[in-house]
PDB file of C-alpha atoms in Angstrom:
ATOM      1  CA  MET A   1     -75.119  25.780-191.251  1.00 76.00           C
ATOM      2  CA  ALA A   2     -76.097  28.744-187.877  1.00 87.00           C
ATOM      3  CA  LYS A   3     -73.412  28.772-185.293  1.00 96.00           C
ATOM      4  CA  SER A   4     -75.126  28.151-181.961  1.00 98.00           C
ATOM      5  CA  ALA A   5     -74.643  29.700-178.125  1.00 98.00           C
ATOM      6  CA  LEU A   6     -75.633  28.632-174.829  1.00 98.00           C
ATOM      7  CA  ILE A   7     -76.125  31.376-172.424  1.00 98.00           C
ATOM      8  CA  THR A   8     -76.027  31.313-168.855  1.00 98.00           C
ATOM      9  CA  GLY A   9     -78.010  34.429-166.896  1.00 96.00           C
ATOM     10  CA  ILE A  10     -79.800  34.726-170.190  1.00 97.00           C
ATOM     11  CA  THR A  11     -82.854  36.455-168.003  1.00 96.00           C
ATOM     12  CA  GLY A  12     -80.246  39.382-167.107  1.00 96.00           C
ATOM     13  CA  GLN A  13     -79.056  42.481-168.195  1.00 97.00           C
ATOM     14  CA  ASP A  14     -75.700  41.556-170.370  1.00 98.00           C
ATOM     15  CA  GLY A  15     -77.714  37.973-171.397  1.00 98.00           C
ATOM     16  CA  SER A  16     -80.781  39.516-172.516  1.00 98.00           C
ATOM     17  CA  TYR A  17     -78.562  42.001-174.544  1.00 98.00           C
ATOM     18  CA  LEU A  18     -76.594  39.639-175.518  1.00 98.00           C
ATOM     19  CA  ALA A  19     -79.424  37.589-176.869  1.00 98.00           C
ATOM     20  CA  GLU A  20     -80.188  40.290-179.268  1.00 98.00           C
ATOM     21  CA  LEU A  21     -77.225  40.657-180.569  1.00 98.00           C
ATOM     22  CA  LEU A  22     -76.028  37.076-181.212  1.00 98.00           C
ATOM     23  CA  LEU A  23     -80.075  36.678-182.940  1.00 98.00           C
ATOM     24  CA  ALA A  24     -78.912  39.544-185.236  1.00 98.00           C
ATOM     25  CA  LYS A  25     -75.448  37.961-186.411  1.00 98.00           C
ATOM     26  CA  GLY A  26     -77.578  34.832-187.318  1.00 98.00           C
ATOM     27  CA  TYR A  27     -76.979  32.719-184.022  1.00 98.00           C
ATOM     28  CA  LYS A  28     -79.447  30.030-182.838  1.00 98.00           C
ATOM     29  CA  VAL A  29     -79.554  31.119-178.960  1.00 98.00           C
ATOM     30  CA  PHE A  30     -80.514  28.739-175.886  1.00 98.00           C
ATOM     31  CA  GLY A  31     -80.959  30.273-171.926  1.00 98.00           C
ATOM     32  CA  ALA A  32     -79.890  28.419-169.396  1.00 96.00           C
ATOM     33  CA  VAL A  33     -82.295  29.405-166.669  1.00 95.00           C
ATOM     34  CA  ARG A  34     -82.669  27.919-163.199  1.00 89.00           C
ATOM     35  CA  ARG A  35     -86.123  27.162-162.710  1.00 84.00           C
ATOM     36  CA  LEU A  36     -88.152  29.344-160.095  1.00 76.00           C
ATOM     37  CA  SER A  37     -91.732  29.434-158.923  1.00 61.00           C
ATOM     38  CA  THR A  38     -92.479  32.890-161.179  1.00 74.00           C
ATOM     39  CA  PRO A  39     -89.674  33.269-163.408  1.00 77.00           C
ATOM     40  CA  ASN A  40     -89.069  36.338-164.562  1.00 89.00           C
ATOM     41  CA  TYR A  41     -88.372  36.570-168.596  1.00 94.00           C
ATOM     42  CA  SER A  42     -89.200  40.765-168.800  1.00 94.00           C
ATOM     43  CA  ARG A  43     -85.970  41.702-170.333  1.00 96.00           C
ATOM     44  CA  ILE A  44     -86.401  39.041-172.837  1.00 97.00           C
ATOM     45  CA  GLU A  45     -90.127  38.769-173.497  1.00 97.00           C
ATOM     46  CA  HIS A  46     -89.451  40.188-176.861  1.00 97.00           C
ATOM     47  CA  ILE A  47     -87.590  37.642-177.560  1.00 98.00           C
ATOM     48  CA  ARG A  48     -88.768  35.166-176.298  1.00 97.00           C
ATOM     49  CA  ASP A  49     -90.355  32.865-179.019  1.00 97.00           C
ATOM     50  CA  GLN A  50     -86.886  33.658-180.870  1.00 98.00           C
ATOM     51  CA  ILE A  51     -84.579  31.630-178.031  1.00 98.00           C
ATOM     52  CA  GLU A  52     -84.907  28.417-176.395  1.00 98.00           C
ATOM     53  CA  ILE A  53     -84.726  28.159-172.567  1.00 97.00           C
ATOM     54  CA  ILE A  54     -83.093  25.105-170.735  1.00 97.00           C
ATOM     55  CA  ASP A  55     -83.756  24.440-167.548  1.00 95.00           C
ATOM     56  CA  ALA A  56     -80.261  24.776-165.607  1.00 96.00           C
ATOM     57  CA  ASP A  57     -78.602  25.676-162.249  1.00 95.00           C
ATOM     58  CA  LEU A  58     -75.111  26.395-161.979  1.00 96.00           C
ATOM     59  CA  SER A  59     -75.313  24.390-158.462  1.00 95.00           C
ATOM     60  CA  ASP A  60     -75.772  21.624-160.537  1.00 96.00           C
ATOM     61  CA  GLN A  61     -73.928  19.663-162.361  1.00 97.00           C
ATOM     62  CA  LEU A  62     -75.641  16.907-163.989  1.00 97.00           C
ATOM     63  CA  SER A  63     -78.305  19.859-165.377  1.00 97.00           C
ATOM     64  CA  LEU A  64     -75.176  21.645-166.841  1.00 98.00           C
ATOM     65  CA  ILE A  65     -74.341  18.860-169.087  1.00 98.00           C
ATOM     66  CA  HIS A  66     -77.702  18.063-169.970  1.00 98.00           C
ATOM     67  CA  ALA A  67     -78.073  21.717-171.131  1.00 98.00           C
ATOM     68  CA  ILE A  68     -75.020  21.316-173.027  1.00 98.00           C
ATOM     69  CA  GLU A  69     -75.871  18.504-174.944  1.00 98.00           C
ATOM     70  CA  LYS A  70     -78.908  19.392-175.819  1.00 98.00           C
ATOM     71  CA  SER A  71     -77.796  22.657-177.036  1.00 98.00           C
ATOM     72  CA  GLU A  72     -74.659  21.537-178.918  1.00 98.00           C
ATOM     73  CA  PRO A  73     -73.268  25.301-178.813  1.00 98.00           C
ATOM     74  CA  CYS A  74     -70.516  26.691-180.103  1.00 98.00           C
ATOM     75  CA  GLU A  75     -69.534  28.966-177.861  1.00 98.00           C
ATOM     76  CA  VAL A  76     -70.794  29.400-174.047  1.00 98.00           C
ATOM     77  CA  TYR A  77     -71.094  32.339-172.324  1.00 98.00           C
ATOM     78  CA  ASN A  78     -71.297  31.997-168.439  1.00 98.00           C
ATOM     79  CA  LEU A  79     -72.992  35.362-167.309  1.00 98.00           C
ATOM     80  CA  ALA A  80     -74.893  33.590-164.415  1.00 95.00           C
ATOM     81  CA  ALA A  81     -74.252  34.227-160.894  1.00 91.00           C
ATOM     82  CA  GLN A  82     -75.062  35.780-157.767  1.00 86.00           C
ATOM     83  CA  SER A  83     -74.190  39.208-158.883  1.00 78.00           C
ATOM     84  CA  PHE A  84     -74.934  42.079-156.023  1.00 73.00           C
ATOM     85  CA  VAL A  85     -71.815  42.695-153.911  1.00 82.00           C
ATOM     86  CA  ALA A  86     -74.482  43.908-151.069  1.00 80.00           C
ATOM     87  CA  THR A  87     -76.027  40.845-151.259  1.00 85.00           C
ATOM     88  CA  SER A  88     -72.792  38.711-150.816  1.00 88.00           C
ATOM     89  CA  TRP A  89     -71.905  39.861-147.500  1.00 88.00           C
ATOM     90  CA  GLN A  90     -75.330  38.450-146.189  1.00 90.00           C
ATOM     91  CA  GLN A  91     -75.434  35.165-148.437  1.00 93.00           C
ATOM     92  CA  ALA A  92     -71.060  34.612-148.604  1.00 95.00           C
ATOM     93  CA  ILE A  93     -71.897  30.701-148.662  1.00 95.00           C
ATOM     94  CA  LEU A  94     -74.494  30.971-151.755  1.00 93.00           C
ATOM     95  CA  THR A  95     -71.741  33.426-153.448  1.00 94.00           C
ATOM     96  CA  GLY A  96     -69.120  31.551-153.523  1.00 95.00           C
ATOM     97  CA  ASP A  97     -70.737  28.181-154.633  1.00 94.00           C
ATOM     98  CA  CYS A  98     -72.348  29.806-157.229  1.00 95.00           C
ATOM     99  CA  THR A  99     -70.517  32.573-158.732  1.00 96.00           C
ATOM    100  CA  GLY A 100     -66.985  30.825-157.823  1.00 96.00           C
ATOM    101  CA  LEU A 101     -67.563  26.930-158.266  1.00 97.00           C
ATOM    102  CA  GLY A 102     -70.849  27.443-160.294  1.00 97.00           C
ATOM    103  CA  VAL A 103     -68.009  28.624-162.965  1.00 98.00           C
ATOM    104  CA  THR A 104     -66.115  25.492-162.409  1.00 98.00           C
ATOM    105  CA  ARG A 105     -69.026  23.256-162.937  1.00 98.00           C
ATOM    106  CA  MET A 106     -69.686  24.943-166.357  1.00 98.00           C
ATOM    107  CA  LEU A 107     -65.877  23.992-167.784  1.00 98.00           C
ATOM    108  CA  GLU A 108     -66.345  20.629-166.380  1.00 98.00           C
ATOM    109  CA  ALA A 109     -69.662  20.399-168.588  1.00 98.00           C
ATOM    110  CA  VAL A 110     -67.628  21.840-171.449  1.00 98.00           C
ATOM    111  CA  LYS A 111     -64.375  19.507-170.814  1.00 98.00           C
ATOM    112  CA  ILE A 112     -67.059  16.721-170.991  1.00 98.00           C
ATOM    113  CA  VAL A 113     -69.345  17.284-173.242  1.00 98.00           C
ATOM    114  CA  ASP A 114     -66.991  18.604-176.201  1.00 98.00           C
ATOM    115  CA  PRO A 115     -63.744  20.452-175.057  1.00 98.00           C
ATOM    116  CA  LYS A 116     -63.260  22.228-178.222  1.00 98.00           C
ATOM    117  CA  ILE A 117     -66.453  24.887-177.525  1.00 98.00           C
ATOM    118  CA  ARG A 118     -65.360  28.252-176.759  1.00 98.00           C
ATOM    119  CA  PHE A 119     -66.060  29.483-173.425  1.00 98.00           C
ATOM    120  CA  TYR A 120     -66.799  32.786-171.849  1.00 98.00           C
ATOM    121  CA  GLN A 121     -66.836  33.752-168.239  1.00 98.00           C
ATOM    122  CA  ALA A 122     -67.403  37.185-166.631  1.00 98.00           C
ATOM    123  CA  SER A 123     -65.156  38.146-164.371  1.00 98.00           C
ATOM    124  CA  SER A 124     -65.314  41.735-162.988  1.00 96.00           C
ATOM    125  CA  SER A 125     -63.608  44.740-161.582  1.00 96.00           C
ATOM    126  CA  GLU A 126     -64.830  44.331-158.418  1.00 94.00           C
ATOM    127  CA  MET A 127     -61.956  41.835-158.563  1.00 97.00           C
ATOM    128  CA  TYR A 128     -59.472  44.707-158.489  1.00 97.00           C
ATOM    129  CA  GLY A 129     -61.150  45.909-155.046  1.00 94.00           C
ATOM    130  CA  LYS A 130     -58.381  48.352-153.123  1.00 93.00           C
ATOM    131  CA  VAL A 131     -57.109  48.891-155.801  1.00 93.00           C
ATOM    132  CA  ARG A 132     -52.896  48.689-156.595  1.00 94.00           C
ATOM    133  CA  GLU A 133     -51.929  51.191-159.879  1.00 95.00           C
ATOM    134  CA  THR A 134     -54.891  53.112-162.033  1.00 95.00           C
ATOM    135  CA  PRO A 135     -55.791  52.709-164.524  1.00 97.00           C
ATOM    136  CA  GLN A 136     -56.847  49.151-163.979  1.00 97.00           C
ATOM    137  CA  SER A 137     -55.255  46.798-166.243  1.00 98.00           C
ATOM    138  CA  GLU A 138     -54.844  42.860-167.088  1.00 98.00           C
ATOM    139  CA  ASP A 139     -51.676  42.974-165.533  1.00 97.00           C
ATOM    140  CA  THR A 140     -52.596  44.960-162.214  1.00 98.00           C
ATOM    141  CA  PRO A 141     -52.930  42.477-159.149  1.00 97.00           C
ATOM    142  CA  PHE A 142     -56.382  41.487-157.345  1.00 97.00           C
ATOM    143  CA  TYR A 143     -56.920  42.815-153.987  1.00 96.00           C
ATOM    144  CA  PRO A 144     -60.882  41.823-153.550  1.00 96.00           C
ATOM    145  CA  ARG A 145     -62.877  43.370-151.001  1.00 93.00           C
ATOM    146  CA  SER A 146     -66.027  41.339-150.672  1.00 93.00           C
ATOM    147  CA  PRO A 147     -67.354  37.982-151.044  1.00 93.00           C
ATOM    148  CA  TYR A 148     -68.651  38.753-154.598  1.00 95.00           C
ATOM    149  CA  ALA A 149     -65.320  39.906-155.780  1.00 95.00           C
ATOM    150  CA  VAL A 150     -63.461  36.937-154.434  1.00 96.00           C
ATOM    151  CA  ALA A 151     -66.149  34.347-155.783  1.00 96.00           C
ATOM    152  CA  LYS A 152     -65.023  36.667-158.887  1.00 97.00           C
ATOM    153  CA  VAL A 153     -61.333  36.154-158.309  1.00 98.00           C
ATOM    154  CA  TYR A 154     -61.561  32.522-157.920  1.00 98.00           C
ATOM    155  CA  GLY A 155     -63.946  32.024-161.416  1.00 98.00           C
ATOM    156  CA  HIS A 156     -61.524  34.090-163.174  1.00 98.00           C
ATOM    157  CA  TYR A 157     -58.279  31.928-162.314  1.00 98.00           C
ATOM    158  CA  ILE A 158     -60.274  28.249-162.354  1.00 98.00           C
ATOM    159  CA  THR A 159     -61.040  29.715-166.265  1.00 98.00           C
ATOM    160  CA  LEU A 160     -57.390  30.659-167.296  1.00 98.00           C
ATOM    161  CA  ASN A 161     -56.424  26.899-165.629  1.00 98.00           C
ATOM    162  CA  TYR A 162     -58.535  24.989-167.809  1.00 98.00           C
ATOM    163  CA  ARG A 163     -56.999  27.211-170.650  1.00 98.00           C
ATOM    164  CA  GLU A 164     -53.578  26.739-169.749  1.00 98.00           C
ATOM    165  CA  SER A 165     -54.262  22.688-168.026  1.00 98.00           C
ATOM    166  CA  TYR A 166     -56.550  21.151-170.683  1.00 98.00           C
ATOM    167  CA  GLY A 167     -56.123  23.474-174.254  1.00 98.00           C
ATOM    168  CA  MET A 168     -59.561  24.752-174.052  1.00 98.00           C
ATOM    169  CA  TYR A 169     -60.516  27.638-175.744  1.00 98.00           C
ATOM    170  CA  CYS A 170     -61.203  29.519-172.132  1.00 98.00           C
ATOM    171  CA  VAL A 171     -61.417  33.546-171.601  1.00 98.00           C
ATOM    172  CA  SER A 172     -62.226  35.939-168.829  1.00 98.00           C
ATOM    173  CA  GLY A 173     -63.784  39.807-170.006  1.00 98.00           C
ATOM    174  CA  ILE A 174     -62.770  41.600-167.409  1.00 98.00           C
ATOM    175  CA  LEU A 175     -65.676  44.247-167.186  1.00 98.00           C
ATOM    176  CA  PHE A 176     -65.629  47.552-165.618  1.00 97.00           C
ATOM    177  CA  ASN A 177     -69.397  48.613-164.303  1.00 96.00           C
ATOM    178  CA  HIS A 178     -71.495  48.924-167.313  1.00 97.00           C
ATOM    179  CA  GLU A 179     -75.412  49.803-166.751  1.00 98.00           C
ATOM    180  CA  SER A 180     -78.750  50.249-168.921  1.00 98.00           C
ATOM    181  CA  PRO A 181     -82.252  50.855-168.536  1.00 98.00           C
ATOM    182  CA  ARG A 182     -82.002  46.693-167.572  1.00 97.00           C
ATOM    183  CA  ARG A 183     -80.239  47.197-164.943  1.00 96.00           C
ATOM    184  CA  GLY A 184     -81.641  45.397-161.658  1.00 92.00           C
ATOM    185  CA  ILE A 185     -83.192  48.199-159.220  1.00 92.00           C
ATOM    186  CA  GLU A 186     -80.923  46.725-156.534  1.00 88.00           C
ATOM    187  CA  PHE A 187     -77.502  48.667-158.095  1.00 91.00           C
ATOM    188  CA  VAL A 188     -76.976  52.014-157.387  1.00 94.00           C
ATOM    189  CA  THR A 189     -77.315  53.745-160.728  1.00 97.00           C
ATOM    190  CA  ARG A 190     -80.750  52.204-161.445  1.00 97.00           C
ATOM    191  CA  LYS A 191     -81.330  53.432-157.972  1.00 96.00           C
ATOM    192  CA  ILE A 192     -80.344  56.996-158.622  1.00 97.00           C
ATOM    193  CA  THR A 193     -82.372  56.787-162.273  1.00 98.00           C
ATOM    194  CA  ASP A 194     -85.503  55.396-160.672  1.00 98.00           C
ATOM    195  CA  ALA A 195     -85.888  57.606-157.571  1.00 97.00           C
ATOM    196  CA  VAL A 196     -85.037  60.765-159.686  1.00 98.00           C
ATOM    197  CA  ALA A 197     -88.406  59.739-162.026  1.00 98.00           C
ATOM    198  CA  ARG A 198     -90.240  59.044-158.933  1.00 97.00           C
ATOM    199  CA  ILE A 199     -88.934  62.141-156.959  1.00 97.00           C
ATOM    200  CA  LYS A 200     -89.949  64.293-160.335  1.00 97.00           C
ATOM    201  CA  LEU A 201     -93.051  62.635-160.621  1.00 97.00           C
ATOM    202  CA  GLY A 202     -93.744  63.608-156.530  1.00 96.00           C
ATOM    203  CA  LYS A 203     -93.829  60.215-155.876  1.00 96.00           C
ATOM    204  CA  GLN A 204     -91.350  60.039-153.972  1.00 95.00           C
ATOM    205  CA  LYS A 205     -88.656  62.871-151.537  1.00 94.00           C
ATOM    206  CA  HIS A 206     -85.407  61.694-151.240  1.00 94.00           C
ATOM    207  CA  LEU A 207     -82.803  59.403-152.733  1.00 94.00           C
ATOM    208  CA  LEU A 208     -80.925  57.796-149.662  1.00 93.00           C
ATOM    209  CA  LEU A 209     -77.081  56.438-150.786  1.00 93.00           C
ATOM    210  CA  GLY A 210     -74.209  55.343-149.092  1.00 88.00           C
ATOM    211  CA  ASN A 211     -70.516  56.680-150.140  1.00 90.00           C
ATOM    212  CA  THR A 212     -71.372  59.136-152.699  1.00 91.00           C
ATOM    213  CA  ASP A 213     -67.678  59.916-153.437  1.00 92.00           C
ATOM    214  CA  ALA A 214     -67.273  56.394-154.688  1.00 92.00           C
ATOM    215  CA  LYS A 215     -65.826  56.467-158.329  1.00 94.00           C
ATOM    216  CA  ARG A 216     -67.171  53.986-161.047  1.00 95.00           C
ATOM    217  CA  ASP A 217     -65.655  53.564-164.456  1.00 97.00           C
ATOM    218  CA  TRP A 218     -69.559  53.438-165.583  1.00 97.00           C
ATOM    219  CA  GLY A 219     -70.234  52.394-169.259  1.00 98.00           C
ATOM    220  CA  PHE A 220     -73.186  50.806-171.370  1.00 98.00           C
ATOM    221  CA  ALA A 221     -74.161  47.309-171.172  1.00 98.00           C
ATOM    222  CA  LYS A 222     -75.377  46.955-175.147  1.00 98.00           C
ATOM    223  CA  ASP A 223     -71.389  47.894-175.952  1.00 98.00           C
ATOM    224  CA  TYR A 224     -69.935  45.353-173.082  1.00 98.00           C
ATOM    225  CA  VAL A 225     -71.806  42.524-174.878  1.00 98.00           C
ATOM    226  CA  GLU A 226     -70.092  43.370-178.351  1.00 98.00           C
ATOM    227  CA  ALA A 227     -66.782  42.887-176.902  1.00 98.00           C
ATOM    228  CA  MET A 228     -67.453  39.173-175.116  1.00 98.00           C
ATOM    229  CA  TRP A 229     -68.707  37.984-178.796  1.00 98.00           C
ATOM    230  CA  LEU A 230     -65.523  39.379-180.542  1.00 98.00           C
ATOM    231  CA  MET A 231     -63.430  37.820-177.593  1.00 98.00           C
ATOM    232  CA  LEU A 232     -64.713  34.504-179.198  1.00 98.00           C
ATOM    233  CA  GLN A 233     -63.823  35.004-182.504  1.00 98.00           C
ATOM    234  CA  GLN A 234     -60.041  35.975-181.681  1.00 98.00           C
ATOM    235  CA  ASP A 235     -57.328  33.059-182.863  1.00 98.00           C
ATOM    236  CA  LEU A 236     -56.140  33.030-179.637  1.00 98.00           C
ATOM    237  CA  PRO A 237     -57.814  32.813-176.248  1.00 98.00           C
ATOM    238  CA  ASP A 238     -56.810  35.384-173.957  1.00 98.00           C
ATOM    239  CA  ASP A 239     -58.307  37.614-171.344  1.00 98.00           C
ATOM    240  CA  TYR A 240     -58.959  41.275-171.723  1.00 98.00           C
ATOM    241  CA  VAL A 241     -61.028  44.403-169.891  1.00 98.00           C
ATOM    242  CA  ILE A 242     -63.441  45.946-170.876  1.00 98.00           C
ATOM    243  CA  ALA A 243     -63.811  49.799-169.945  1.00 98.00           C
ATOM    244  CA  THR A 244     -64.182  53.244-170.756  1.00 98.00           C
ATOM    245  CA  GLY A 245     -60.935  54.437-169.149  1.00 97.00           C
ATOM    246  CA  GLU A 246     -62.708  57.446-167.344  1.00 97.00           C
ATOM    247  CA  ALA A 247     -63.855  57.159-163.500  1.00 96.00           C
ATOM    248  CA  HIS A 248     -66.740  59.191-162.522  1.00 97.00           C
ATOM    249  CA  SER A 249     -68.517  59.696-158.868  1.00 96.00           C
ATOM    250  CA  VAL A 250     -71.412  58.569-157.515  1.00 95.00           C
ATOM    251  CA  GLU A 251     -72.208  62.138-157.051  1.00 96.00           C
ATOM    252  CA  GLU A 252     -71.729  62.983-160.509  1.00 97.00           C
ATOM    253  CA  PHE A 253     -74.100  60.550-161.564  1.00 97.00           C
ATOM    254  CA  CYS A 254     -76.388  61.982-159.311  1.00 97.00           C
ATOM    255  CA  ARG A 255     -76.100  65.679-160.862  1.00 97.00           C
ATOM    256  CA  LEU A 256     -76.044  63.679-164.535  1.00 98.00           C
ATOM    257  CA  ALA A 257     -79.311  62.062-163.509  1.00 98.00           C
ATOM    258  CA  PHE A 258     -81.683  65.264-161.531  1.00 98.00           C
ATOM    259  CA  GLU A 259     -80.211  67.912-164.438  1.00 98.00           C
ATOM    260  CA  ARG A 260     -81.953  65.365-166.692  1.00 98.00           C
ATOM    261  CA  VAL A 261     -85.501  66.163-164.971  1.00 97.00           C
ATOM    262  CA  GLY A 262     -84.405  70.027-164.015  1.00 98.00           C
ATOM    263  CA  LEU A 263     -83.915  69.345-160.473  1.00 97.00           C
ATOM    264  CA  ASN A 264     -80.808  70.031-158.249  1.00 96.00           C
ATOM    265  CA  TYR A 265     -79.738  66.389-156.719  1.00 95.00           C
ATOM    266  CA  LYS A 266     -78.427  68.428-153.743  1.00 94.00           C
ATOM    267  CA  ASP A 267     -81.810  68.930-152.531  1.00 95.00           C
ATOM    268  CA  HIS A 268     -82.882  65.757-152.728  1.00 95.00           C
ATOM    269  CA  VAL A 269     -80.161  62.755-151.675  1.00 93.00           C
ATOM    270  CA  LYS A 270     -79.125  62.228-147.902  1.00 91.00           C
ATOM    271  CA  THR A 271     -76.547  60.093-146.954  1.00 87.00           C
ATOM    272  CA  ASP A 272     -77.623  56.754-145.120  1.00 77.00           C
ATOM    273  CA  GLU A 273     -75.179  54.592-142.905  1.00 73.00           C
ATOM    274  CA  ARG A 274     -77.375  51.591-143.833  1.00 73.00           C
ATOM    275  CA  PHE A 275     -75.712  51.156-147.209  1.00 66.00           C
ATOM    276  CA  MET A 276     -71.924  51.491-146.564  1.00 66.00           C
ATOM    277  CA  ARG A 277     -70.461  48.935-147.784  1.00 63.00           C
ATOM    278  CA  PRO A 278     -68.148  46.983-145.059  1.00 68.00           C
ATOM    279  CA  ALA A 279     -64.999  47.264-146.765  1.00 64.00           C
ATOM    280  CA  GLU A 280     -65.096  50.361-149.071  1.00 68.00           C
ATOM    281  CA  VAL A 281     -63.590  50.152-152.511  1.00 73.00           C
ATOM    282  CA  ASP A 282     -63.031  53.716-153.563  1.00 81.00           C
ATOM    283  CA  LEU A 283     -61.831  53.781-157.087  1.00 89.00           C
ATOM    284  CA  LEU A 284     -62.501  52.150-160.554  1.00 92.00           C
ATOM    285  CA  CYS A 285     -60.560  52.625-163.456  1.00 97.00           C
ATOM    286  CA  GLY A 286     -60.212  50.581-166.815  1.00 98.00           C
ATOM    287  CA  ASP A 287     -57.558  50.395-169.016  1.00 98.00           C
ATOM    288  CA  ALA A 288     -59.123  48.890-172.387  1.00 98.00           C
ATOM    289  CA  SER A 289     -56.583  49.235-173.820  1.00 98.00           C
ATOM    290  CA  LYS A 290     -55.514  45.874-175.073  1.00 98.00           C
ATOM    291  CA  ALA A 291     -59.462  45.458-175.876  1.00 98.00           C
ATOM    292  CA  HIS A 292     -58.604  48.561-178.213  1.00 98.00           C
ATOM    293  CA  ARG A 293     -55.308  47.362-180.472  1.00 98.00           C
ATOM    294  CA  GLN A 294     -56.620  43.345-180.428  1.00 98.00           C
ATOM    295  CA  LEU A 295     -60.270  43.536-180.912  1.00 98.00           C
ATOM    296  CA  GLY A 296     -60.904  46.428-182.451  1.00 98.00           C
ATOM    297  CA  TRP A 297     -63.142  47.045-179.842  1.00 98.00           C
ATOM    298  CA  LYS A 298     -64.500  51.014-178.326  1.00 97.00           C
ATOM    299  CA  PRO A 299     -67.012  52.133-176.151  1.00 97.00           C
ATOM    300  CA  ALA A 300     -69.724  54.301-177.739  1.00 97.00           C
ATOM    301  CA  THR A 301     -71.731  55.871-175.300  1.00 98.00           C
ATOM    302  CA  THR A 302     -70.531  58.531-172.874  1.00 97.00           C
ATOM    303  CA  LEU A 303     -71.805  58.684-169.403  1.00 97.00           C
ATOM    304  CA  LYS A 304     -73.933  61.653-170.122  1.00 98.00           C
ATOM    305  CA  GLU A 305     -75.479  60.082-172.713  1.00 98.00           C
ATOM    306  CA  LEU A 306     -75.742  56.284-170.625  1.00 98.00           C
ATOM    307  CA  VAL A 307     -77.657  58.381-167.544  1.00 98.00           C
ATOM    308  CA  HIS A 308     -79.967  60.014-169.921  1.00 98.00           C
ATOM    309  CA  LEU A 309     -81.006  57.227-171.033  1.00 98.00           C
ATOM    310  CA  MET A 310     -81.619  55.528-167.953  1.00 98.00           C
ATOM    311  CA  THR A 311     -83.323  58.381-166.837  1.00 98.00           C
ATOM    312  CA  ASP A 312     -85.393  59.218-169.851  1.00 98.00           C
ATOM    313  CA  ALA A 313     -86.359  55.338-169.406  1.00 98.00           C
ATOM    314  CA  ASP A 314     -87.028  55.441-165.612  1.00 98.00           C
ATOM    315  CA  LEU A 315     -89.517  58.329-166.175  1.00 98.00           C
ATOM    316  CA  GLU A 316     -91.200  56.896-168.888  1.00 97.00           C
ATOM    317  CA  LEU A 317     -91.966  53.711-166.337  1.00 96.00           C
ATOM    318  CA  GLN A 318     -93.028  55.041-164.051  1.00 96.00           C
ATOM    319  CA  ARG A 319     -95.333  57.388-165.387  1.00 96.00           C
ATOM    320  CA  ARG A 320     -96.876  54.381-166.987  1.00 94.00           C
ATOM    321  CA  SER A 321     -97.465  53.085-163.837  1.00 85.00           C
TER     322      SER A 321
END
């Protein structure tokens, strides 16, 4: 009998890549999707006929219980969240409820329906915030610097508490920034590659950014979802940092993207105070040595390859439109 999995956030970047991975491994895949007047299935349209969508919302406990009862999963991947840092400052209470308390509701649903289900929680490198050490490992203390990061810290620790208190198989993947052509346009990497394509085609003149000195550890989302799956295949549950171990600035990302289309980023990139964070996170760089040792996982895509992949995809998208 094929294994089954329930993915919250299946219509997002990570959810779509994870769904593809699980289907390739022979899973029956269910996706929990919040009911919207105009649902966006664009990232999973090519596999829509291979997965089953269930209406559920992280703010509604009963709907989560029903989703687990209907899908009867062996594994639950909780990827849904209000995941945009900038928005979390404008919608702090919503972010706390969805990104933080929503994790507790998912864990409670699993505990009520079948506590033997294996549970994955999407933690974030943003939890490290004002970093205490570089690189950051599983033992580095958290210092969150946004409502989003604070909510993620709550989700991380409540997952640990359910593991230790109820003996459930619950793990958290502390994923550092991971990007792809499926990244939302509101995230800085996709904002850059989309603008590069538009500038190259004469549709736009300048790209306005906030702090271009900020450094991040960027990887390819398709590589990272494999790590999620590997975490749920181990004998014992544990938490893992997933990262490349290399930090690069926003400015360097810009340079690589503009060079891909034969342009100099200095001619087009401008700083705008509107895009500065109230509390900046200057440097994030992960130590994924534990994942290397215990999961056998390593990133397969370099930053340059990732930037080229995203830039090429946005150039093609803009040409078609």
